[in-house]
Coordinates of C-alpha atoms in Angstrom, one line a residue:
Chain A
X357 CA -17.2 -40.1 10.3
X358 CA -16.0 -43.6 11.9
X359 CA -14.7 -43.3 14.9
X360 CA -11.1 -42.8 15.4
X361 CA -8.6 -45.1 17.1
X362 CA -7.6 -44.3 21.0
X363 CA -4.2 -42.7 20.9
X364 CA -1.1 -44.1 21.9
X365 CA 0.3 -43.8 25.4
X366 CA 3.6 -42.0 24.3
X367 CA 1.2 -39.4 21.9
X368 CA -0.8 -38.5 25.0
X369 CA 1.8 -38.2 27.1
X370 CA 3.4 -35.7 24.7
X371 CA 0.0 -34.2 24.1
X372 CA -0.3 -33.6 28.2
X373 CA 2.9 -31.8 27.8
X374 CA 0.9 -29.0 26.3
X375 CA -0.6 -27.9 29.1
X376 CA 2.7 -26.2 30.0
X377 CA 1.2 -23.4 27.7
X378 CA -2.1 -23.9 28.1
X379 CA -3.4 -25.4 31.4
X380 CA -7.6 -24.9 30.3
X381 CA -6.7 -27.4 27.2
X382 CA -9.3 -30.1 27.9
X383 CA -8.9 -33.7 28.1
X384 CA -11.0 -34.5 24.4
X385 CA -8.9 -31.7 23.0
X386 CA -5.6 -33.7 24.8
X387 CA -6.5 -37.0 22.8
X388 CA -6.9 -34.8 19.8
X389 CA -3.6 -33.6 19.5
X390 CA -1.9 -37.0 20.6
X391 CA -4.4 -38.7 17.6
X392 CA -2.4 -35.6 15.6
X393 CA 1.1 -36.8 16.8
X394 CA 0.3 -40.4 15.8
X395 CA -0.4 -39.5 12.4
X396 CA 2.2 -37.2 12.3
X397 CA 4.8 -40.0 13.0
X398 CA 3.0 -42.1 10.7
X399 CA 3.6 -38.8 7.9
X400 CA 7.2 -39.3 9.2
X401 CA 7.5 -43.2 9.2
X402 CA 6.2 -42.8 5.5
X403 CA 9.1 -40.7 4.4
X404 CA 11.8 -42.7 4.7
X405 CA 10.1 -46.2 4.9
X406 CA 11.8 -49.6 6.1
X407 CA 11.5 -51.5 3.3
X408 CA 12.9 -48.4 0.8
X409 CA 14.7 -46.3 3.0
X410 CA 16.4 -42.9 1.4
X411 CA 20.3 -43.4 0.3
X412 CA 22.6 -42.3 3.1
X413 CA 23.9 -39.8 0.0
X414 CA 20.2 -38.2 -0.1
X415 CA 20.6 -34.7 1.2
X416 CA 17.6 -32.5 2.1
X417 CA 16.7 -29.6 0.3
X418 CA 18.2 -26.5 1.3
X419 CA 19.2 -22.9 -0.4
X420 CA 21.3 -21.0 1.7
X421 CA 22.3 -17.6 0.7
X422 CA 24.4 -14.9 1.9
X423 CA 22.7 -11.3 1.4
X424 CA 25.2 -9.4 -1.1
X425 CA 27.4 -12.4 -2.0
X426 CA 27.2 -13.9 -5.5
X427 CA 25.0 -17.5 -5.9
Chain B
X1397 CA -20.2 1.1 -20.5
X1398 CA -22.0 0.8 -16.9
X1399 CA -20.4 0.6 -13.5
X1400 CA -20.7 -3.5 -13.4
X1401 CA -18.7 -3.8 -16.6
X1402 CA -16.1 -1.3 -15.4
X1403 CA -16.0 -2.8 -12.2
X1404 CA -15.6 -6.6 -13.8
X1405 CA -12.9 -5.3 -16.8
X1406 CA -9.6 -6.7 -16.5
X1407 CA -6.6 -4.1 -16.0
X1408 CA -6.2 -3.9 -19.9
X1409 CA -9.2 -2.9 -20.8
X1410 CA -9.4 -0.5 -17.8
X1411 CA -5.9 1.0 -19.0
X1412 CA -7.6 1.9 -22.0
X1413 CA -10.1 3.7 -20.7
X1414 CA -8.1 5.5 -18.3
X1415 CA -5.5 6.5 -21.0
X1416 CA -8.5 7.8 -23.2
X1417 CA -10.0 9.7 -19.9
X1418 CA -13.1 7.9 -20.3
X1419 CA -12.8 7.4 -16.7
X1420 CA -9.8 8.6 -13.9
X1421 CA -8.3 6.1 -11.2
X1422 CA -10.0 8.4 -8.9
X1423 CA -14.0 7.5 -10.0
X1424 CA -12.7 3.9 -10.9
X1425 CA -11.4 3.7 -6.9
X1426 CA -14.8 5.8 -5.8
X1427 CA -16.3 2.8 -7.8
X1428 CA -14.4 0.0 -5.7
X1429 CA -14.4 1.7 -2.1
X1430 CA -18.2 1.9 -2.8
X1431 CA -18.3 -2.0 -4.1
X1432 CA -16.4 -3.2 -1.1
X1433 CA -18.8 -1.4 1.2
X1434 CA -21.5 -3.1 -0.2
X1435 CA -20.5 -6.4 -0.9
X1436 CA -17.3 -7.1 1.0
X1437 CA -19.0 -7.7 4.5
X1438 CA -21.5 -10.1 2.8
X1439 CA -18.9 -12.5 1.2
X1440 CA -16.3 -12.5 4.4
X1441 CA -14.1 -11.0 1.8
X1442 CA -12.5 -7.8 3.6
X1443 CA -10.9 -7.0 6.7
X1444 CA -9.8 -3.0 6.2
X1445 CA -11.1 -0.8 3.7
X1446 CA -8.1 1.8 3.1
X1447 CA -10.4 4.8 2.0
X1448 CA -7.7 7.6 2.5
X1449 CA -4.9 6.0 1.0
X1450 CA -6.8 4.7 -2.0
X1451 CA -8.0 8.1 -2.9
X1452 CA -4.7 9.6 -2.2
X1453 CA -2.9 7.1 -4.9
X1454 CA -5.6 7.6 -7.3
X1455 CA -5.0 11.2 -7.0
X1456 CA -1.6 10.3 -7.5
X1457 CA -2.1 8.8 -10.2
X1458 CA -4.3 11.1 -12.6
X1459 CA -1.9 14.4 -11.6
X1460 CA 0.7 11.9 -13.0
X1461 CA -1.3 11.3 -15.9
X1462 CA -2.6 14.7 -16.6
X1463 CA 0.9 15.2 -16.6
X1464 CA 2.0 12.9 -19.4
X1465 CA 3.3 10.7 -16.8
X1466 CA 2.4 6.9 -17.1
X1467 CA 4.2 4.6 -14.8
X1468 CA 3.2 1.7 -17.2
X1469 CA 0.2 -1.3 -17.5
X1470 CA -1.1 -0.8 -13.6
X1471 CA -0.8 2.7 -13.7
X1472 CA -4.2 4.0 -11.8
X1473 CA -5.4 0.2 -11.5
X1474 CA -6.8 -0.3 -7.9
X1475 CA -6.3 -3.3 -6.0
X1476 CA -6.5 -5.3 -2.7
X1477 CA -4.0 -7.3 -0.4
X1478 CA -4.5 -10.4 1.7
X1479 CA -4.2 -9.5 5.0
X1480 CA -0.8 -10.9 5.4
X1481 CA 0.8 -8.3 3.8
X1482 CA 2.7 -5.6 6.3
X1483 CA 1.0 -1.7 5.3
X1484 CA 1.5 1.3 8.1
X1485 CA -2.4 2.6 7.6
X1486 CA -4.2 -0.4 9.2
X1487 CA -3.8 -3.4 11.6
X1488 CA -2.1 -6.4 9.2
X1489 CA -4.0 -9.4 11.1
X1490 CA -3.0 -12.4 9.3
X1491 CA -6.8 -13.5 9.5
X1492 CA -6.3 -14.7 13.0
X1493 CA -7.6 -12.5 16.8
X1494 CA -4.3 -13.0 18.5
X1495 CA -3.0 -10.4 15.7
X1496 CA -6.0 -8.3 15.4
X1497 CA -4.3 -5.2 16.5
X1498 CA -1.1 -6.2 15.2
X1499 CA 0.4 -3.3 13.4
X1500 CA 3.6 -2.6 10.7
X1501 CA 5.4 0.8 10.1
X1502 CA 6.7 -0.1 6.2
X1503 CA 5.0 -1.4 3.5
X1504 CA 5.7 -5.1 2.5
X1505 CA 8.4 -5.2 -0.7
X1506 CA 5.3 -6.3 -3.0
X1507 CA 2.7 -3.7 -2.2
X1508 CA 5.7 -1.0 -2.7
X1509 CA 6.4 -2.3 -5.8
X1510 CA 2.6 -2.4 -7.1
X1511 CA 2.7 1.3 -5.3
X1512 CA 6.1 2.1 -7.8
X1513 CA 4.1 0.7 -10.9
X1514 CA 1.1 3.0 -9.8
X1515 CA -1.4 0.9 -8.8
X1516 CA -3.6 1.9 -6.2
X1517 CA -4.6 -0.3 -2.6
X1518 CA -7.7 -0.2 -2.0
X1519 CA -7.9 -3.2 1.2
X1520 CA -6.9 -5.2 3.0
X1521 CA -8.2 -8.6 2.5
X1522 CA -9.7 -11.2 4.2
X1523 CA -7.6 -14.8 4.6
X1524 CA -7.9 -17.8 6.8
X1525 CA -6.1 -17.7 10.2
X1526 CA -2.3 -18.1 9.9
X1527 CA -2.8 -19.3 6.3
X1528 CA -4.3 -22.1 7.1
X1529 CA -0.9 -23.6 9.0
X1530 CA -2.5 -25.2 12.1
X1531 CA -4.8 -27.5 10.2
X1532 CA -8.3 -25.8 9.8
X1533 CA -11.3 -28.7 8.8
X1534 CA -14.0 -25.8 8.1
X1535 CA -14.6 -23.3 5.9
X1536 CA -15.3 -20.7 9.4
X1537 CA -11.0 -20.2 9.8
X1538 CA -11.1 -16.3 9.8
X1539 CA -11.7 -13.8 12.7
X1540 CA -14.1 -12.3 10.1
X1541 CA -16.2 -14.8 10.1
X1542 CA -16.3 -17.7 6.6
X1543 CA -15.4 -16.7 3.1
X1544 CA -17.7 -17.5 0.6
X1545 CA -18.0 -17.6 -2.7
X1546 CA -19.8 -15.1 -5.0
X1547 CA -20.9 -17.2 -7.2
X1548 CA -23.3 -19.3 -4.3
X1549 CA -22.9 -17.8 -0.9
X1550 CA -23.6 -20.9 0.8
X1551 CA -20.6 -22.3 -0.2
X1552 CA -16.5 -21.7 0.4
X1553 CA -14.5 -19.3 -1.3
X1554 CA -11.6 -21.3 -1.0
X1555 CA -8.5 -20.6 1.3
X1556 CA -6.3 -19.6 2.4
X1557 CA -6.0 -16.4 0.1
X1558 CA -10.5 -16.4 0.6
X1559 CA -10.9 -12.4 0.1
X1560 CA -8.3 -11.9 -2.6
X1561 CA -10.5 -14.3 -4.2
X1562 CA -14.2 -13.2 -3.5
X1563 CA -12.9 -10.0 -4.3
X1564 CA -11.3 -10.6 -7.4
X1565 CA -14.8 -12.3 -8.6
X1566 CA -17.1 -10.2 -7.5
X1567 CA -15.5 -7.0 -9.2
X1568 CA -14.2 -5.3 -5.8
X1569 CA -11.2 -4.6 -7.1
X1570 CA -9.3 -4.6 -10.6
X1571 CA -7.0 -7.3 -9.1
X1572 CA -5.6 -8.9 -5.6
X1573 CA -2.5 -10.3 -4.1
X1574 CA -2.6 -13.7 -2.1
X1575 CA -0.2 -16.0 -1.0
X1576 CA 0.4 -20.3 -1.7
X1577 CA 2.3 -22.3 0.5
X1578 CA 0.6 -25.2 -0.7
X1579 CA -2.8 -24.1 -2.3
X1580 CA -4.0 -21.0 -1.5
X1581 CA -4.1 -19.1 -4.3
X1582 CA -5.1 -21.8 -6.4
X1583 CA -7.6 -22.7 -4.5
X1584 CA -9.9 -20.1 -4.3
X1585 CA -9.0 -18.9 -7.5
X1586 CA -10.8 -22.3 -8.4
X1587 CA -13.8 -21.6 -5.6
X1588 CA -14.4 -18.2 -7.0
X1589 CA -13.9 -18.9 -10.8
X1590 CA -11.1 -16.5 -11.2
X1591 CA -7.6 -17.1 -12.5
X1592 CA -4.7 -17.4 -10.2
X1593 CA -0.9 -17.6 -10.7
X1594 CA 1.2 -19.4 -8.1
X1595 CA 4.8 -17.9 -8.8
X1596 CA 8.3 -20.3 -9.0
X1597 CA 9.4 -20.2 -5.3
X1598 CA 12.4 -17.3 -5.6
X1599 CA 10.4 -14.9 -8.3
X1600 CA 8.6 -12.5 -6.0
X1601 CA 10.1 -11.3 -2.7
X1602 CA 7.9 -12.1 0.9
X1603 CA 9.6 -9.3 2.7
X1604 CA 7.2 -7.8 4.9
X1605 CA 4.6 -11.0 4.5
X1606 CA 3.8 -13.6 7.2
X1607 CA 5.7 -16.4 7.1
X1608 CA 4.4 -19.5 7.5
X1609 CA 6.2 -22.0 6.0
X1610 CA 9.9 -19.8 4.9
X1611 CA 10.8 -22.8 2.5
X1612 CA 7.6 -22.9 -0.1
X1613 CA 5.8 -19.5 0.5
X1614 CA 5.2 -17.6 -2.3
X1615 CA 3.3 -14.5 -3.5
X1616 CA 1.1 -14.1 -6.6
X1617 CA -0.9 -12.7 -8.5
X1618 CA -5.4 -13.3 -8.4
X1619 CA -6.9 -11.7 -11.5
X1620 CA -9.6 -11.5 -14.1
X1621 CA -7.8 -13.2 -16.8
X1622 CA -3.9 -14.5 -17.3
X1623 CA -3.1 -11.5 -19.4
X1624 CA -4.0 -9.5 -16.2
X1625 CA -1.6 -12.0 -14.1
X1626 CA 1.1 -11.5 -16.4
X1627 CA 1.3 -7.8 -15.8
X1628 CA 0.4 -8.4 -12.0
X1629 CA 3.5 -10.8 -12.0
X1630 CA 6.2 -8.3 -14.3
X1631 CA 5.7 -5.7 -11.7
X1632 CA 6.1 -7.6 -8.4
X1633 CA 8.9 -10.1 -9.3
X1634 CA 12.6 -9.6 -8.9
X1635 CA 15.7 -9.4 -6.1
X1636 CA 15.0 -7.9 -3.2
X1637 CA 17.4 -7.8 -0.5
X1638 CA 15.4 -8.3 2.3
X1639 CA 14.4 -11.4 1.1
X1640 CA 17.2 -13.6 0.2
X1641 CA 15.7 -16.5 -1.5
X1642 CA 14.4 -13.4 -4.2
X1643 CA 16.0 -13.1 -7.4
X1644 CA 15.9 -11.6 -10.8
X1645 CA 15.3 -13.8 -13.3
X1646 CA 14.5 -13.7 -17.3
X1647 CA 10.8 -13.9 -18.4
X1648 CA 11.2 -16.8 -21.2
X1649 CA 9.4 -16.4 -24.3
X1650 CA 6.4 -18.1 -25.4
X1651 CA 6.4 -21.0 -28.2
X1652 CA 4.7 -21.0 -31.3
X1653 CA 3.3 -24.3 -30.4
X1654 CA 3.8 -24.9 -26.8
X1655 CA 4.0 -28.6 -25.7
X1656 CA 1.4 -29.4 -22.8
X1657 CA 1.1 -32.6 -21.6
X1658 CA -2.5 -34.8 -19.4
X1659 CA -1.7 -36.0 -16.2
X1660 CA -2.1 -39.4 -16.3
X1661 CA -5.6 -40.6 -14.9
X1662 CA -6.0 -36.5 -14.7
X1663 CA -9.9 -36.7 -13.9
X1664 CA -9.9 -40.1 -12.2
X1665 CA -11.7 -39.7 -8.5
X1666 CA -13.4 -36.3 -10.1
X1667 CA -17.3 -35.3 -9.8
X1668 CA -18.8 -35.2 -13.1
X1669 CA -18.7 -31.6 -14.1
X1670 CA -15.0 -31.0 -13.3
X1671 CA -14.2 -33.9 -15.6
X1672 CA -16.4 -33.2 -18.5
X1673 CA -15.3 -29.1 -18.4
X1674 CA -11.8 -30.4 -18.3
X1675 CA -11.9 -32.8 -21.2
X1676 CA -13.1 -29.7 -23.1
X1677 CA -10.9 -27.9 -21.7
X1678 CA -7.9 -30.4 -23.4
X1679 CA -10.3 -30.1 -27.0
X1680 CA -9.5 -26.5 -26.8
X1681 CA -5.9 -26.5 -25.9
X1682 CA -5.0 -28.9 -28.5
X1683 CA -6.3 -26.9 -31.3
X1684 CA -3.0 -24.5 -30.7
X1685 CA -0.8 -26.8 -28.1
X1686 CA 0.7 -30.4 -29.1
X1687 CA -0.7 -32.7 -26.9
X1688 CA 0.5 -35.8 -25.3
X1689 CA -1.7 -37.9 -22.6
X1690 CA -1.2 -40.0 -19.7
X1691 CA 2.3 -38.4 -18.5
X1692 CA 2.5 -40.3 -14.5
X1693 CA 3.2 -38.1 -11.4
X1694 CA 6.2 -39.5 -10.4
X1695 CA 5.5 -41.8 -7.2
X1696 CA 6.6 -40.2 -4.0
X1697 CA 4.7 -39.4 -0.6
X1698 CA 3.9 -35.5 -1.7
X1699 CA 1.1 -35.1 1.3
X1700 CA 2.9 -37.0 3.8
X1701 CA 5.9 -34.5 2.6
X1702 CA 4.3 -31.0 2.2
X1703 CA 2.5 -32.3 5.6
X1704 CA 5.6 -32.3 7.7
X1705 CA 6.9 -29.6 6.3
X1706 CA 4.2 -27.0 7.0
X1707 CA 3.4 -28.3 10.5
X1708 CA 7.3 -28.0 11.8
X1709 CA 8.0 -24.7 10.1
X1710 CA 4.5 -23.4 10.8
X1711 CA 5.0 -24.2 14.8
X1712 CA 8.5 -22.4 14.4
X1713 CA 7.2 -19.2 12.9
X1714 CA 4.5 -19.0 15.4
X1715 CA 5.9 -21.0 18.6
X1716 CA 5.5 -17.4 20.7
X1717 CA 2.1 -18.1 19.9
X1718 CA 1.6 -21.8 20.7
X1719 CA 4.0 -21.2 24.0
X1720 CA 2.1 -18.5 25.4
X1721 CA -1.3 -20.4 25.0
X1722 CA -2.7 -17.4 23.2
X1723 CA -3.6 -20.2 20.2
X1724 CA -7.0 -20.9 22.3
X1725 CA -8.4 -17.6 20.9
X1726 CA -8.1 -18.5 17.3
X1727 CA -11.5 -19.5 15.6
X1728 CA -11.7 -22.8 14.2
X1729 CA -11.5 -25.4 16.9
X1730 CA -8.6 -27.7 14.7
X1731 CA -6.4 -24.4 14.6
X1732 CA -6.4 -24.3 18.4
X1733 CA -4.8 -27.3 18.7
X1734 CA -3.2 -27.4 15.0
X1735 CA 0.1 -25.4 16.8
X1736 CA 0.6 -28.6 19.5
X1737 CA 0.7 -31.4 16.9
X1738 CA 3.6 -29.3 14.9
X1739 CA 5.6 -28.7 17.8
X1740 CA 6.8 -32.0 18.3
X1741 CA 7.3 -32.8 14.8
X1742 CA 10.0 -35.0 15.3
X1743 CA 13.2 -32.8 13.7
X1744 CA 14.3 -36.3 12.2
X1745 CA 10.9 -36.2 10.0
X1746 CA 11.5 -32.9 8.7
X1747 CA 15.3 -33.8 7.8
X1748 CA 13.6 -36.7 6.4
X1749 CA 10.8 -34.7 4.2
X1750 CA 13.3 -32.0 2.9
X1751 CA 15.3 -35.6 1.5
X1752 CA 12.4 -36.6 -0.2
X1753 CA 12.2 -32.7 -2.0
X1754 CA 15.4 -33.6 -3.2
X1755 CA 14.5 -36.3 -4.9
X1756 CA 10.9 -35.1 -6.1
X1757 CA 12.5 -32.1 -7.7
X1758 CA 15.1 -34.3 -9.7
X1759 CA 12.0 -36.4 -10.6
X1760 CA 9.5 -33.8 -11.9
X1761 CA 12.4 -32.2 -14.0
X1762 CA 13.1 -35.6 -15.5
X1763 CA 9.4 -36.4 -16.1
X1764 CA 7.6 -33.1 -16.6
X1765 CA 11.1 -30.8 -17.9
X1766 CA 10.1 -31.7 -21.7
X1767 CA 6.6 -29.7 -21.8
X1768 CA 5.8 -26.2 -20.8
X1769 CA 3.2 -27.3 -19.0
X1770 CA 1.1 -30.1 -17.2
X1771 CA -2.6 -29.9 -17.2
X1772 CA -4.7 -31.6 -14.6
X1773 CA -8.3 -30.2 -12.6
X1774 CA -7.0 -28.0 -10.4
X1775 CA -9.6 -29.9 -7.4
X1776 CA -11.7 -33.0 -8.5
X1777 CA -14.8 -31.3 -6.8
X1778 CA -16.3 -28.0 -6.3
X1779 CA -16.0 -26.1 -3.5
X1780 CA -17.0 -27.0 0.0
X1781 CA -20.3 -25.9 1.8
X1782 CA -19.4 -23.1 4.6
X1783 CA -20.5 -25.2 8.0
X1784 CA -19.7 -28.6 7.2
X1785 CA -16.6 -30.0 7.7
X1786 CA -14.5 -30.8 4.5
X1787 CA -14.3 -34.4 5.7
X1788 CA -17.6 -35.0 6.2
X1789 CA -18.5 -34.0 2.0
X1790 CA -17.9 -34.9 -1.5
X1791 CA -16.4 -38.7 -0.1
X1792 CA -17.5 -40.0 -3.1
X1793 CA -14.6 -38.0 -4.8
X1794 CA -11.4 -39.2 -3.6
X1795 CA -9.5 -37.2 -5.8
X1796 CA -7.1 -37.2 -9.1
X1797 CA -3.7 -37.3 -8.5
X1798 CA -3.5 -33.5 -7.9
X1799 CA -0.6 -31.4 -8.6
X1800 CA -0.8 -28.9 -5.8
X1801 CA 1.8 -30.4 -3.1
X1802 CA 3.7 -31.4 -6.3
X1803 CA 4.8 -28.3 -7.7
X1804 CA 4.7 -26.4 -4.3
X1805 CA 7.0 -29.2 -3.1
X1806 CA 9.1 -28.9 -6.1
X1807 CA 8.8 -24.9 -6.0
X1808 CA 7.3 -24.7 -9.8
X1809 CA 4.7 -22.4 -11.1
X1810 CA 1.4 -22.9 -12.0
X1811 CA -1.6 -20.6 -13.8
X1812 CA -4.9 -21.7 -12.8
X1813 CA -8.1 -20.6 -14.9
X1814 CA -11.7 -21.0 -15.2
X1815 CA -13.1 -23.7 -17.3
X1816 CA -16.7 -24.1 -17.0
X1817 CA -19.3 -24.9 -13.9
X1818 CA -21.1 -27.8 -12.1
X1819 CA -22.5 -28.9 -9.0
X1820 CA -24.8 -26.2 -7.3
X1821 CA -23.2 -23.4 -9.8
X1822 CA -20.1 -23.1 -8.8
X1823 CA -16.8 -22.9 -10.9
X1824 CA -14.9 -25.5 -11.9
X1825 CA -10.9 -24.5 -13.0
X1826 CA -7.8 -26.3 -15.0
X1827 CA -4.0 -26.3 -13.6
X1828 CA -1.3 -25.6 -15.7
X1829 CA 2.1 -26.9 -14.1
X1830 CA 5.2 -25.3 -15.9
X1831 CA 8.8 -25.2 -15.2
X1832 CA 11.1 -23.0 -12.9
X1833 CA 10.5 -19.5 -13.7
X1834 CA 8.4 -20.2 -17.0
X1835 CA 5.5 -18.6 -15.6
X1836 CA 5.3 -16.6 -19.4
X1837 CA 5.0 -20.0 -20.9
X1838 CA 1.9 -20.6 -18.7
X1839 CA 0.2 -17.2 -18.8
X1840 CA 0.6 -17.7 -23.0
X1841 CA -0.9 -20.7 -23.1
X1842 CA -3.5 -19.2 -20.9
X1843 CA -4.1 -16.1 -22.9
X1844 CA -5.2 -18.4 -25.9
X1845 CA -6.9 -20.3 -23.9
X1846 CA -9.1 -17.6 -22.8
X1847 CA -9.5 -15.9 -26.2
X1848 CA -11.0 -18.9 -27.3
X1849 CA -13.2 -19.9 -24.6
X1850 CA -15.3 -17.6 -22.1
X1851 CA -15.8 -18.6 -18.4
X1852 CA -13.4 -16.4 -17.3
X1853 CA -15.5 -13.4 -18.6
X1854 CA -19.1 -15.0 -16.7
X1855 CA -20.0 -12.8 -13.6
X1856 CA -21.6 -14.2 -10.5
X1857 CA -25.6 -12.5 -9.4
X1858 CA -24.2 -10.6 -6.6
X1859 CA -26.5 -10.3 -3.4
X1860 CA -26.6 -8.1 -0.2
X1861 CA -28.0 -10.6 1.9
X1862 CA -26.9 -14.3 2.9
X1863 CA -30.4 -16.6 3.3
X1864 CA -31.0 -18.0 6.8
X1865 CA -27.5 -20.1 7.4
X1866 CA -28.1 -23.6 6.7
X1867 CA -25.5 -26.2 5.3
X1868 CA -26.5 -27.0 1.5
X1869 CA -27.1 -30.7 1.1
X1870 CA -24.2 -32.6 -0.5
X1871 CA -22.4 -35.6 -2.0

């Protein structure tokens, strides 16, 4: 595999965060979870991108139901 | 008939012979506890064998019987469960060491159910950790240890539903239950050459099943055949009021002719075998199916979608998990840090990905809603080596434009079924894609398709014994 990029600054500082719940995470397993929130964001960047941005009308899917009441 | 061709009938054929006494659920369970003794360690396929409550069902089920009682088609018919399933006789794990021990008093809505139509549960089976939700890259994602596939043990049964799959095809049980939030039952059902039916999001209730991902979870049925799913799927579907999102809804009927159309550019980015068996496959379907070809996927950013989804639901359904650090004891080294990366999905993205559903859904009714179903590969290649990372194989193949995040995205069914074999012997499979609650449109067209073709009825040379573990050299 090619080697990956260095993470961003804001990614590891997010990623260090995690040691809130787990002080023993380790510092390669730190960059691998801020190299996860960078793709992340750029999984969220690609949903509603610049140039084609989703329609202030667009809502998001949702179904909610009340147990016993008719749909 | 001898015990391998009892043990690899479908539930039809083994209804017949329990309602002419040739055999009782009782020897035909005996049969299966003894099966999964032998061979469920060996393919990573079990976690708990239920040996008194099997025996008590079967039991069950011939007094019934000898009584004149039938319950109907899975009357007597054992079977396992993924190990997500809640049951009060053993641990319910959800493949994963932090939940080893974890244990259920009530039995989840779909195992009562299959208990109600008198079929009898034999396991508990094997699954990767937490479905797969923190990310695994390797085929080693279970606290048991890596499924693999009966028909070449070096390689992957497929996950995240691993030992409903193994099982299924190496004739451990009549049938099995696994779960899809995006790809895991169609995805071993590929890996282990078996067929596998992915339920409209709604049809079958997930009371009492881990959740995952509470927006596309589903439950279905892993059989021998699509006739065998069809039954599976009549007796587990419906309301449920412990699961709102259940409902009841009709079974259509089947065309004369049904309307199927080719995903455009279906077998582009596919290894060989998968696209040759596939083209067959289409030579077969249109000799009772009218066939159109190159129907596009509709353009949208299904991975990045399905992607968000499951990693901000997954870190809500198990953030006492992540928070209280016990996600370092889970196996595969990805899934220990999987849990981190989804909590801080940013909420905005996940707003952002359930938009984009929105407008998927209103896209694949517009350009799928005319056909009963769309065919494609299920996966352009086989399945992955156990002990090399899926990354690191089969880059050559980078894929056809693959339905799987598509209709889980857009909550449709799909029917998966064998269609042939290729690289290193293992199965290659077709995807039918149909529309909400069809699923009878898909299991008919698979039922022809099966009459007149035959990989769903090959069996795989079972063995006792994995060689010395070495990864298999691949493309």
């Amino acid at each position: 595999m090619p080697d990956e990029p260095a993470p961003s600054d804001a990614a590891l500082a997010l990623a260090r965060g995690m040691r809130a719940f787990d002080a023993a995470l380790t510092d390669a397993q730190l960059v691998e979870i801020a190299r996860g929130i960078d793709r992340s964001r750029a999984a969220g960047a690609a949903l509603s991108p610049k140039k084609k941005r989703l329609a202030n009308s667009v809502e998001p899917l949702t179904a909610v139901r009340i147990p016993g009441e008719p749909v | 008939m001898n015990d391998d061709d009892l043990a690899f009938a479908d539930i039809v054929e083994q209804q017949r012979l329990l309602a002419r006494k040739t055999i009782s659920s009782l020897e035909l369970t005996n049969l299966y506890l003894e099966r999964l003794e032998t061979y469920g360690e060996v393919y990573g396929a079990v976690v708990t064998i239920l040996h008194d409550r099997a025996r008590r069902e079967a039991r069950r089920a011939d007094r019934e019987r000898a009584r004149g009682r039938v319950r109907g088609p899975l009357h007597g018919i054992p079977y396992g469960a993924k190990d997500l399933l809640a049951t009060p006789d053993a641990p319910t794990t959800w493949g994963a060491a932090p939940f080893r021990n974890q244990r259920f008093d009530f039995d989840a809505t779909v195992v009562r159910r299959l208990d109600d139509a008198g079929a009898v549960l034999l396991a508990k089976l094997a699954m990767v950790e937490l479905a797969g939700g923190f990310g695994y890259n390797d085929a080693d994602a279970s606290f048991t240890g890596p499924g693999r596939t009966p028909w070449n043990a070096a390689f992957w049964s497929g996950g995240s539903s691993s030992g409903s799959g193994a099982a299924v095809a190496a004739g451990l049980a009549g049938f099995a239950i696994g779960s899809e939030t995006c790809g895991s039952i169609l995805y071993p059902a590929t890996a282990c050459g078996i067929t596998g039916l992915r339920p409209t999001y709604g049809r079958v209730s997930r009371h009492g099943a881990m959740a995952l991902c509470w927006s596309l979870d589903k439950l279905g049925p892993m059989t021998r055949s699509a006739r065998d799913a069809e039954i599976v799927l009549r007796a587990i579907a419906g309301a449920d009021p412990a699961d709102p999102t259940a409902v009841d809804a009709p079974f259509p009927a089947a065309r004369r002719r049904p309307r199927i159309a080719v995903l455009r550019n279906a077998t582009k980015g596919c290894m060989p075998a998968v696209a040759r068996n596939f083209n067959a496959s289409v030579k077969v379907l249109a000799t009772f199916c009218d066939v159109t070809t190159g129907v596009a996927l509709p353009p949208f950013p299904y991975d990045e979608t399905v992607d968000t989804i499951v990693r901000a639901e997954g870190a809500a359904a198990f953030r006492a998990l992540i928070e209280s650090g016990r996600a370092r004891t889970l196996r595969q080294k990805d899934d220990r840090i999987g849990g981190y990366v989804g909590y801080e999905t940013r909420a905005i993205d996940y707003i952002d990905a359930q938009r984009q559903r929105t407008l998927m859904t209103a896209a694949l009714r517009e350009a799928f809603g005319a056909y009963d179903a769309i065919v494609a590969p299920t996966l352009p290649t086989v399945t992955y080596p156990v002990g090399a990372p899926f990354d690191s194989v089969y880059a050559a193949f980078d894929g056809n434009p693959n339905l799987i995040a598509p209709g889980n995205l857009a909550g449709l069914p799909a029917l998966a079924v064998p269609n042939g074999f290729g690289e290193h012997g293992l199965p290659t499979n077709l995807s039918f894609l149909g529309t909400a609650f069809a699923e009878t449109r898909l299991t008919a067209i698979g039922k022809r398709y099966q009459q007149l073709t035959g990989a769903h009825r090959a069996r795989p040379a079972l063995v006792t014994v994995i060689a010395a573990p070495s990864v298999p050299a691949v493309g």
